[in-house]
Short mmCIF file of C-alpha atoms in Angstrom, two decimals:
data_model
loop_
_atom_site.label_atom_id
_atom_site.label_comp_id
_atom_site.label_asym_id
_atom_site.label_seq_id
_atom_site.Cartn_x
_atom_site.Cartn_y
_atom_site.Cartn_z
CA UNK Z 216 0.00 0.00 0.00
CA UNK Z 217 3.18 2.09 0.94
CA UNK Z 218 3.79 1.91 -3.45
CA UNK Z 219 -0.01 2.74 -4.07
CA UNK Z 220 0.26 5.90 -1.93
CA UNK Z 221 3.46 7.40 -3.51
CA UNK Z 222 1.80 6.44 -7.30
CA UNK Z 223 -0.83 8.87 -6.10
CA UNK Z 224 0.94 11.32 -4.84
CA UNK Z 225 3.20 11.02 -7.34
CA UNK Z 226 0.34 11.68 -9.73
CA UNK Z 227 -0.70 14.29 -8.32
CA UNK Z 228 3.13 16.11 -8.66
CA UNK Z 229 3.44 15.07 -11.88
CA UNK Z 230 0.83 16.85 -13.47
CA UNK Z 231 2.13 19.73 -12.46
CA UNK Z 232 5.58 18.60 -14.21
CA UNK Z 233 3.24 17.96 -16.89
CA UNK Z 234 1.56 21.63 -17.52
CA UNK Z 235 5.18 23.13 -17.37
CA UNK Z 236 6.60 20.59 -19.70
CA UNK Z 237 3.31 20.81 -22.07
CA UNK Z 238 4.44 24.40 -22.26
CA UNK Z 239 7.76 23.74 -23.10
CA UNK Z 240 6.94 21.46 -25.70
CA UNK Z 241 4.27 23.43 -27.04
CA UNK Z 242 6.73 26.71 -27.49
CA UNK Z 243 9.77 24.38 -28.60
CA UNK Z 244 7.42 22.82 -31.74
CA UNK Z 245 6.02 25.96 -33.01
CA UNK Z 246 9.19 28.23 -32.07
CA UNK Z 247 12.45 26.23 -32.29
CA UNK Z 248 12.80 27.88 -28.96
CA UNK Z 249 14.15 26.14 -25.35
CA UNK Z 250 12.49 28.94 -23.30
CA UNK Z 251 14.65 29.09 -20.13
CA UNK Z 252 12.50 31.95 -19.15
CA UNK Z 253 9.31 30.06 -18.33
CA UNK Z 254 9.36 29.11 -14.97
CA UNK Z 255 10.08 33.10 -14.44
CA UNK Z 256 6.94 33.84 -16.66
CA UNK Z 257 5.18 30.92 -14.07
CA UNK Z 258 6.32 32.94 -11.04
CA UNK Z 259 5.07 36.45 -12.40
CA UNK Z 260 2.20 35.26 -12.87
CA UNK Z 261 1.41 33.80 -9.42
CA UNK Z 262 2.59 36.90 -7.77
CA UNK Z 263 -0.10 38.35 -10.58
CA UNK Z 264 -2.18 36.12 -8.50
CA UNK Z 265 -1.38 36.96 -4.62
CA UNK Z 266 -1.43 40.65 -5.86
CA UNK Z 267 -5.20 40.57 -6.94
CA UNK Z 268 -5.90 38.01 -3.69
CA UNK Z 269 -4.28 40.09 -0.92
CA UNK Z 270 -5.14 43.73 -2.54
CA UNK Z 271 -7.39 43.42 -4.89
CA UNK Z 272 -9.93 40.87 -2.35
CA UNK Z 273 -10.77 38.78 -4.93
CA UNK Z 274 -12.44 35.08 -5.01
CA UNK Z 275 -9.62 32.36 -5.76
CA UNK Z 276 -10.95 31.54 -9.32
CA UNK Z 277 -11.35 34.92 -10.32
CA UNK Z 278 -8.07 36.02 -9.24
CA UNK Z 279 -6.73 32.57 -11.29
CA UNK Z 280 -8.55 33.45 -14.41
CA UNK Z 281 -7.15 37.59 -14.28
CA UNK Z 282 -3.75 35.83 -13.64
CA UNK Z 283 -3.80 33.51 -16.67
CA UNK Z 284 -5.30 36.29 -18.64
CA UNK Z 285 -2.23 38.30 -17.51
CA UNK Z 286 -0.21 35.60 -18.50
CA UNK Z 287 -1.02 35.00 -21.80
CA UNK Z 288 -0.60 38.66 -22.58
CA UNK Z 289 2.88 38.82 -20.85
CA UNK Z 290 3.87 35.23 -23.47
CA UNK Z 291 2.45 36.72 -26.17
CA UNK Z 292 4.24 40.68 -25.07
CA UNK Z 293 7.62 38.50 -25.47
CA UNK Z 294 7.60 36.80 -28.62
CA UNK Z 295 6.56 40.41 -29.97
CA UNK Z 296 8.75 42.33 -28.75
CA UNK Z 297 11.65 39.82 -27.98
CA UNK Z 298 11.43 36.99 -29.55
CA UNK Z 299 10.28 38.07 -33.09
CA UNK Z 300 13.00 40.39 -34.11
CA UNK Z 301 15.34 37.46 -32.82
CA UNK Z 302 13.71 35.52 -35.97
CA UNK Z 303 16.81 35.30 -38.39
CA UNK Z 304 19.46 34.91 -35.46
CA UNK Z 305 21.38 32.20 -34.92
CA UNK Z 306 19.84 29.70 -32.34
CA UNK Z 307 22.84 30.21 -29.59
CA UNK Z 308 21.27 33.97 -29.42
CA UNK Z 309 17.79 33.17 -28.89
CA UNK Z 310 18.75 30.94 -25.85
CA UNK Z 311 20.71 33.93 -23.91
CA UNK Z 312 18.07 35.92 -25.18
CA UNK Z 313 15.69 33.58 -22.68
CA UNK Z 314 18.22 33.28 -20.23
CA UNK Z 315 18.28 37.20 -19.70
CA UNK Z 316 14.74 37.49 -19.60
CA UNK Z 317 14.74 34.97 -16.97
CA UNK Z 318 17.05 37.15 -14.87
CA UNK Z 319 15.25 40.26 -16.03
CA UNK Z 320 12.12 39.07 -14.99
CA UNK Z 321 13.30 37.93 -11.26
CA UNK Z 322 15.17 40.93 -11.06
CA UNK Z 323 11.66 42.98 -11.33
CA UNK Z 324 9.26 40.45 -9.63
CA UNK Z 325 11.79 41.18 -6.51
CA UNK Z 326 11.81 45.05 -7.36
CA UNK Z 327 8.29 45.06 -6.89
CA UNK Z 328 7.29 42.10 -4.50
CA UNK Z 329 10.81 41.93 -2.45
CA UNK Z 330 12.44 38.55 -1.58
CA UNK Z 331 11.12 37.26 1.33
CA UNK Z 332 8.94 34.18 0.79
CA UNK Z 333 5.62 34.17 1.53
CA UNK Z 334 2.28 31.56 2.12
CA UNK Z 335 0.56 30.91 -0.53
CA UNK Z 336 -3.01 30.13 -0.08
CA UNK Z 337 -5.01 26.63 -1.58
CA UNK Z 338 -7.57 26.59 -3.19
CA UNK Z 339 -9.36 24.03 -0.98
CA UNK Z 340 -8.96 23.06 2.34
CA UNK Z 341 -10.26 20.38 4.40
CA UNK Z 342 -9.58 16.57 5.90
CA UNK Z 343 -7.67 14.37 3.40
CA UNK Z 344 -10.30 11.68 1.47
CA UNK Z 345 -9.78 8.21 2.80
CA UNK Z 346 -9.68 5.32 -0.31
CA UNK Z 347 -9.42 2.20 2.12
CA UNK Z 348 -5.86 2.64 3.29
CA UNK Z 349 -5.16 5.11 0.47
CA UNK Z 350 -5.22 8.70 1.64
CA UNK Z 351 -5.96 11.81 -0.84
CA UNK Z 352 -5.60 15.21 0.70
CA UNK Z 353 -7.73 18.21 -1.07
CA UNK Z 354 -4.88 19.95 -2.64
CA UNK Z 355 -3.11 16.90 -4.33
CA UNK Z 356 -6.74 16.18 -5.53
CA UNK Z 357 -7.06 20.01 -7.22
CA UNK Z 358 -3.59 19.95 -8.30
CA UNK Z 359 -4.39 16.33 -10.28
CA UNK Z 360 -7.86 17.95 -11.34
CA UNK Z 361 -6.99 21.07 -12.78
CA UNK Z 362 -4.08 19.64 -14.39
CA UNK Z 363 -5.98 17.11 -16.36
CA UNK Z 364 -8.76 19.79 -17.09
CA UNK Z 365 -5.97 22.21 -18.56
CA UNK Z 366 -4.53 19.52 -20.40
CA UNK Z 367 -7.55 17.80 -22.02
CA UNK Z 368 -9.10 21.72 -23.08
CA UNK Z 369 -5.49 22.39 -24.99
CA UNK Z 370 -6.07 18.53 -26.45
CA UNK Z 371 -9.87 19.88 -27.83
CA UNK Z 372 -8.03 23.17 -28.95
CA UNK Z 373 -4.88 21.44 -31.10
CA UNK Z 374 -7.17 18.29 -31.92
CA UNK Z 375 -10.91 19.89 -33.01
CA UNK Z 376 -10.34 23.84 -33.88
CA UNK Z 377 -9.30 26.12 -36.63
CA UNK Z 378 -6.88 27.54 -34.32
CA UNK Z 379 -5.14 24.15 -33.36
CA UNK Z 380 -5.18 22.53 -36.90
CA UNK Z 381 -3.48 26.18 -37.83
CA UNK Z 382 -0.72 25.90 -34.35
CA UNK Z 383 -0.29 22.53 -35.47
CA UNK Z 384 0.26 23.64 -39.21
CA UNK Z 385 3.03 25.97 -38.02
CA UNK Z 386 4.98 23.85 -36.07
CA UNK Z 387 4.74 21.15 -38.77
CA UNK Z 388 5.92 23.51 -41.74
CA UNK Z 389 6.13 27.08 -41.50
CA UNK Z 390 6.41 27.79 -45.03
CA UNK Z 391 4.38 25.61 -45.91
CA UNK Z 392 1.89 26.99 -42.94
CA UNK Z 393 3.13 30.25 -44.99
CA UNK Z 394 1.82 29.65 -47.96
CA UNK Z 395 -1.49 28.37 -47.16
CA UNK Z 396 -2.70 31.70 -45.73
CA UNK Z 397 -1.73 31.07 -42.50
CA UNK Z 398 -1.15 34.21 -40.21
CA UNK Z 399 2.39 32.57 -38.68
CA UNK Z 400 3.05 35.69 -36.89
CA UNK Z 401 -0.40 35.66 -35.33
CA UNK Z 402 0.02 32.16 -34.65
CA UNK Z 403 3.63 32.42 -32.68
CA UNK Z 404 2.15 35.10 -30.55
CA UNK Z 405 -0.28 32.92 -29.58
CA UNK Z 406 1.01 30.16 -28.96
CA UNK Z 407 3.48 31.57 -26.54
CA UNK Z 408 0.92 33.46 -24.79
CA UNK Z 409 -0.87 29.82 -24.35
CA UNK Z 410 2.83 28.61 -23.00
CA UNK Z 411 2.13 31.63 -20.65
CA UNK Z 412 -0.99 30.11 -19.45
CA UNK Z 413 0.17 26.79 -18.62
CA UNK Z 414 3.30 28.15 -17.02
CA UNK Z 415 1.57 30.04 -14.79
CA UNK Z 416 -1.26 27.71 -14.12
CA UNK Z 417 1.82 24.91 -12.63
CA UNK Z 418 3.50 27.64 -10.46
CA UNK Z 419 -0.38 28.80 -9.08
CA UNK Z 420 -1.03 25.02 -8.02
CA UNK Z 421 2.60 24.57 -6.27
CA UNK Z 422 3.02 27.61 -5.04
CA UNK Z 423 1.08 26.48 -1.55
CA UNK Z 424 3.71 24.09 -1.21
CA UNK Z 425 7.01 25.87 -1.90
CA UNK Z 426 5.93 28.91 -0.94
CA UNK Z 427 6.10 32.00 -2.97
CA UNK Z 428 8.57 33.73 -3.68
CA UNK Z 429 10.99 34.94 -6.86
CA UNK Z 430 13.00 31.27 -6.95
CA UNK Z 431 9.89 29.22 -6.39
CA UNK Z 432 10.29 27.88 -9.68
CA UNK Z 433 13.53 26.54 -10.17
CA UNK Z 434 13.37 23.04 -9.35
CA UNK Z 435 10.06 23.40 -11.22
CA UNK Z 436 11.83 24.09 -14.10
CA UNK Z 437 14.27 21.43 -14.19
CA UNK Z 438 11.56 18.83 -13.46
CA UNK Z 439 9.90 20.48 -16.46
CA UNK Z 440 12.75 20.24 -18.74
CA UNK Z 441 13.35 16.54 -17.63
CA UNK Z 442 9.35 15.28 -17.97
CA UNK Z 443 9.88 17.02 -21.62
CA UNK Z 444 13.11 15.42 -22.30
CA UNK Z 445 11.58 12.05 -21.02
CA UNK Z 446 8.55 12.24 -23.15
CA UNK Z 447 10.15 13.85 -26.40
CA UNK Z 448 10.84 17.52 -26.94
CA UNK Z 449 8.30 16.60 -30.28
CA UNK Z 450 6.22 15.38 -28.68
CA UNK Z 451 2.71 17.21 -26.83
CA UNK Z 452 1.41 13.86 -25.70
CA UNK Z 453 4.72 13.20 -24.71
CA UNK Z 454 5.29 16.11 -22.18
CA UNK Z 455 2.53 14.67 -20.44
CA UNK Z 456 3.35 10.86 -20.32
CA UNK Z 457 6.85 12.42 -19.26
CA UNK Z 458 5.13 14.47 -16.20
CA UNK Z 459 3.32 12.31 -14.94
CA UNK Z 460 5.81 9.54 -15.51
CA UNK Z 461 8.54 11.58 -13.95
CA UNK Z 462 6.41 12.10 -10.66
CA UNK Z 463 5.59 8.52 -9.92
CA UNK Z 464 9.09 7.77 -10.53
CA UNK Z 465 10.75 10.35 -8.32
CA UNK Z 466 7.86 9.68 -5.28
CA UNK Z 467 8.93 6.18 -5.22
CA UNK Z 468 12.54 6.34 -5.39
CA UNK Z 469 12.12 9.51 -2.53
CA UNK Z 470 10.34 6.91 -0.56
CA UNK Z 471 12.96 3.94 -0.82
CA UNK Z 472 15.90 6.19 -0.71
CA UNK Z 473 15.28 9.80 0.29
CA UNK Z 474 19.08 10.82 -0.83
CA UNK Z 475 18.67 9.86 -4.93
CA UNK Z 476 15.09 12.14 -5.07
CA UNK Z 477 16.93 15.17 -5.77
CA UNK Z 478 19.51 14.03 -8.21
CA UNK Z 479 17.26 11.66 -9.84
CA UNK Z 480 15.49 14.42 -12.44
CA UNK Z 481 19.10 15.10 -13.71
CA UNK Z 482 20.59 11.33 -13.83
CA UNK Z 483 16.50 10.96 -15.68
CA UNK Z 484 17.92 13.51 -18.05
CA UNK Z 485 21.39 11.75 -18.86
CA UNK Z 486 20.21 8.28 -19.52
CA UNK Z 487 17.54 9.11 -21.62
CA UNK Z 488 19.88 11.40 -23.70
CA UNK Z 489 22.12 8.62 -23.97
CA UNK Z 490 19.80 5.49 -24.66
CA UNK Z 491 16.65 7.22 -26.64
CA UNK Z 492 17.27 11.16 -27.68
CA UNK Z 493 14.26 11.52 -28.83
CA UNK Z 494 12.51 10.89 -25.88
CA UNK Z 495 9.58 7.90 -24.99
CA UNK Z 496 7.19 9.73 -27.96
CA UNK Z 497 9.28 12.11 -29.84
CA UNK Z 498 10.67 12.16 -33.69
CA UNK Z 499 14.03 14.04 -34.53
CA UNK Z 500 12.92 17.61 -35.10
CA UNK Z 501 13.47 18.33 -38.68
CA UNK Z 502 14.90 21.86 -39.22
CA UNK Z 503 12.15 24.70 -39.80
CA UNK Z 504 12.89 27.62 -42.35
#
């Protein structure tokens, strides 16, 4: 029962690796871009979040939906203005280009919300729900909830919709995409502004457990990197298998031998470089022009 608990639990964390890797992914496909600045653009928007909670005194769900709206704007603010005049340079450029707006970024949340850490509140609280010996507490059951939600409306969006079949066009082709009519611009925006969404969405649900504060998000981020590497850096479906995946994994082995759980994301990362590149679901990327 000891194993059934941590599969949970580890469930319940992985989803979470999940929505950051799905954002990853989903920037990576369309882009060609390895944002390092997303688990920054995750903790802006949570502090989006307290902000509106603590001065604004609004409801938890209304205060997450202003957040992710703030969110996508902010994604879709940085391929504009950052990203998109970055087009035509070579690759090694548009990675310190992330990497500065990941200390940029920090640098301001702390200008404006200091560096102290502070609670972060759930939304639901209450006695954990007993399964026989299996025990569920409210928060890892919102956090597993959410996720999927979040994760099955972006399958309906890429899967069933203009907009999707047209995302999915881009990151396919883009001169191709091009050439069909296809606003690619438009598109890019977009689809960094919904990388926004599910960035910030992941730091919202762990915030109550780390805390918040202007780092919450680094060991987020590596997770995130390591459920996308795991599932394929292709691969949507595979950010997902990868998060979830990546949480069971790292529960159990915390539970069996508490010193591996924090190296174990980064020896993850190694061996399935070295024995399958492309990840569990992934195809080599082909070269965009």
């Amino acid at each position: 029962m000891i194993l059934a608990q941590q599969i949970i639990s580890g469930l319940a964390t992985g989803s979470l690796y999940a929505l950051a890797a799905l954002g990853l992914v989903l920037i990576f496909k369309t882009s060609d871009v390895v944002n390092f600045a997303q688990g920054e653009m995750a903790m802006f928007g949570t502090f989006i979040m307290f902000t509106l909670l603590k001065a604004g005194g609004l409801p938890y769900w209304g205060a997450f939906v202003l957040a992710l709206a703030f969110a996508f704007l902010m994604g879709a603010a940085i391929e504009r203005a950052v990203l998109r005049p970055l087009a035509q340079a070579p690759l090694i450029s548009v990675l310190i280009a992330t990497l500065g707006l990941m200390q940029i970024i920090n640098g301001v949340a702390g200008w404006i919300w200091g560096y102290q850490a502070k609670p972060f509140p759930t939304a639901v609280s209450g006695s954990p729900i007993s399964l026989g010996s299996l025990i569920i507490t409210l928060p890892d059951l919102v956090n597993l909830v959410v996720s999927l939600a979040v994760m099955a409306g972006f399958f309906v969006l890429f899967k069933f919709t203009k907009l999707g079949i047209a995302m999915r066009a881009v990151a396919e082709n883009r001169v191709a995409a091009r050439l069909m009519g296809i606003a690619t611009d438009r598109i890019l925006s977009l689809t960094w502004g919904l990388g926004g969404i599910l960035a910030a969405t992941a730091g919202i649900l762990i915030a109550p457990v780390t805390n918040l504060d202007i780092n919450m998000m680094a060991d987020m981020q590596i997770k995130a990197f390591t459920a996308a590497v795991l599932g394929g850096f292709t691969s949507l479906p595979g950010a997902v298998v990868g998060g979830l995946t990546l949480g069971v994994l790292e529960n159990i082995v915390g539970q069996f031998v508490p010193q591996l759980k924090t190296p174990f994301a980064f020896a993850l990362i190694v061996l399935v470089l070295v024995v399958r590149p492309a990840g569990l679901m992934g195809t080599v990327q082909r070269k965009k022009v």
